[in-house]
CSV table of C-alpha atoms in Angstrom, one decimal:
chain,number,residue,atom,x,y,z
A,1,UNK,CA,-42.5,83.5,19.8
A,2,UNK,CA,-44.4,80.5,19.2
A,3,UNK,CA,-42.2,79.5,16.0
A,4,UNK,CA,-39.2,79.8,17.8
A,5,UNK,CA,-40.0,77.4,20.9
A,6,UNK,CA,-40.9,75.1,17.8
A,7,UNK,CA,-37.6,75.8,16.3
A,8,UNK,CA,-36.0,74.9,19.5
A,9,UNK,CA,-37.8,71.7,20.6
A,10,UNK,CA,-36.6,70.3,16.7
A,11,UNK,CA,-33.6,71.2,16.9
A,12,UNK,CA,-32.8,70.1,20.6
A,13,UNK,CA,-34.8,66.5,19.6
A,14,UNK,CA,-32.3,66.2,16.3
A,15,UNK,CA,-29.7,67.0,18.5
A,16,UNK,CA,-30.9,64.5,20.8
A,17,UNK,CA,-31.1,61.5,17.9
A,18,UNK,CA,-27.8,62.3,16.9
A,19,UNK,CA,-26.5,62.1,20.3
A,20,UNK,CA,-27.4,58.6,20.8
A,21,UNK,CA,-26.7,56.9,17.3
A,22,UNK,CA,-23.1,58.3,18.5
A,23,UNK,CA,-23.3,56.9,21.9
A,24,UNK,CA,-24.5,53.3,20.7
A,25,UNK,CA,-22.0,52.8,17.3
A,26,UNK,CA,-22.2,49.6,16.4
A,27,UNK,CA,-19.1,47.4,15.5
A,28,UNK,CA,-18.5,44.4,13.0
A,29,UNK,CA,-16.0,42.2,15.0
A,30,UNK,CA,-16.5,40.6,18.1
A,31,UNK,CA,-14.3,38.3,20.4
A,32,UNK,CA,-15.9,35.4,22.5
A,33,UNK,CA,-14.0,33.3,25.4
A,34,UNK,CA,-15.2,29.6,24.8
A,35,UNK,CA,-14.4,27.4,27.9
A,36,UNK,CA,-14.8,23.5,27.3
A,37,UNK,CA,-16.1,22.5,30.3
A,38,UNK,CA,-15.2,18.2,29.3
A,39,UNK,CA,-11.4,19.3,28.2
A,40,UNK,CA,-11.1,22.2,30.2
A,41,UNK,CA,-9.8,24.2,27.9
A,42,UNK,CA,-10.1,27.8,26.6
A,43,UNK,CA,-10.7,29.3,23.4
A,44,UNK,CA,-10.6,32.4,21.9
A,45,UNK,CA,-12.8,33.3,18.8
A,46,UNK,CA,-12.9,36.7,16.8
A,47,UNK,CA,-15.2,37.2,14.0
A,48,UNK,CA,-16.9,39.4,12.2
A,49,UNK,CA,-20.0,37.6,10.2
A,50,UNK,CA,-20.0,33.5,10.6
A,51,UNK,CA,-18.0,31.1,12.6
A,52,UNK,CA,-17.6,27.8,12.6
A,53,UNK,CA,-16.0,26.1,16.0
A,54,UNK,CA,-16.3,22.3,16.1
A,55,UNK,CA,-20.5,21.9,16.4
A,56,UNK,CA,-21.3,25.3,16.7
A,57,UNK,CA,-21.7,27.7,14.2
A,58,UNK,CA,-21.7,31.1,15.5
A,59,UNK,CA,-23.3,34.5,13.5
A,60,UNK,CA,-22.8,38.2,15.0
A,61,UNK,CA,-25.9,39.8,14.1
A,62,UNK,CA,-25.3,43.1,16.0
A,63,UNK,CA,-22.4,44.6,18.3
A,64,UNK,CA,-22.9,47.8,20.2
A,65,UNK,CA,-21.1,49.9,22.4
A,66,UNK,CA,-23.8,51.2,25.5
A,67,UNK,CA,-23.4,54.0,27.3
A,68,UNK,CA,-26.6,55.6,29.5
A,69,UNK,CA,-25.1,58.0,32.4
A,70,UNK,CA,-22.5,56.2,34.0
A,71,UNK,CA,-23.1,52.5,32.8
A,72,UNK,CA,-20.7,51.5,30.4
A,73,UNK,CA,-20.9,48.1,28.6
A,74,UNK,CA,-20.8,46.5,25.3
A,75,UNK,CA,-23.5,43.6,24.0
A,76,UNK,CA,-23.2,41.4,20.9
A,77,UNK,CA,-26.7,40.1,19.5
A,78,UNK,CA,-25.1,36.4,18.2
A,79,UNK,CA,-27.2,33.9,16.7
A,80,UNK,CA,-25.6,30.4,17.9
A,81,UNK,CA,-26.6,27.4,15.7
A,82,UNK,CA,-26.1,23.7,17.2
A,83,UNK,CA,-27.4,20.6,14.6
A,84,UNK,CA,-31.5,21.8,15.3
A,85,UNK,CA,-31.0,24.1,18.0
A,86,UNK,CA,-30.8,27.8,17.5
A,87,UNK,CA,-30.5,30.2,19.8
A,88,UNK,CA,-30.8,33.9,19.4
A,89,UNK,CA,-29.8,35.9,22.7
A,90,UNK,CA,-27.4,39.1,23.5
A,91,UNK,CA,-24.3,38.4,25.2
A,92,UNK,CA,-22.8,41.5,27.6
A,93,UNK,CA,-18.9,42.1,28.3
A,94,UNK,CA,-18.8,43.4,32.1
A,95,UNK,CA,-22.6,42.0,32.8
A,96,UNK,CA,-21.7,38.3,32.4
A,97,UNK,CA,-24.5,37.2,34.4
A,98,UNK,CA,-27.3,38.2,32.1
A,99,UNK,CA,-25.9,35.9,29.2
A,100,UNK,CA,-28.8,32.9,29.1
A,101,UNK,CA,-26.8,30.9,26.6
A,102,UNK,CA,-26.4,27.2,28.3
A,103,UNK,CA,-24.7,24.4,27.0
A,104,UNK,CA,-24.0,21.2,29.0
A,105,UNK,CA,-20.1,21.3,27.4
A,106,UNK,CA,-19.5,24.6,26.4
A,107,UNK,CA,-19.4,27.9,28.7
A,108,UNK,CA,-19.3,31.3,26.1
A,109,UNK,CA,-18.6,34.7,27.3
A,110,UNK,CA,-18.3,38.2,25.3
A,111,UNK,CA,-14.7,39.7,25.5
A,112,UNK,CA,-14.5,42.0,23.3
A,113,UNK,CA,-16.8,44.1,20.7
């Protein structure tokens, strides 16, 4: 009886594992809104490993798609390179306000992943 409680607890944690590489699939391509605070102008960016817009060069590192019970969102890990300042940080689609990225000229938000 034993064994078979073993048998069970593997294969319900396997199943488990499984489950959530599923639920968090990770994309290559990302889109970011850039908003020019001095011109006022948007921009649209979609990449997939490096970008280069005027000063900036921007890297995706990581792009996920999160779901845990009902909260649905999708985070980019982007590496955003500025003459000797680098910053490393995950922007969020529908959670806008936990994106710590701050630039006197430039506003950046996620769009798409």
């Amino acid at each position: 009886m034993q064994y078979l409680w073993k048998k069970l607890l593997i294969i319900l944690f396997l199943n488990s594992i499984f489950f959530h590489q599923i639920l968090a699939t990770e994309i290559n391509n990302t889109k970011l809104l850039i908003l020019d605070k001095s011109s006022s102008s948007k921009y649209e960016l979609e990449f997939s490993n490096t970008y280069q817009f005027r000063n900036l060069s921007f890297e995706l590192v990581s792009c996920k798609n999160i779901e845990f019970d009902k909260y649905l969102d999708k985070a980019a890990l982007i590496k955003i390179s500025q003459n000797d300042n680098i910053f490393i940080g995950w922007f969020f689609k529908y959670t806008d306000e936990l994106n710590m990225y701050s630039n006197k000229i430039y506003e950046i938000s996620l769009t798409d992943c």
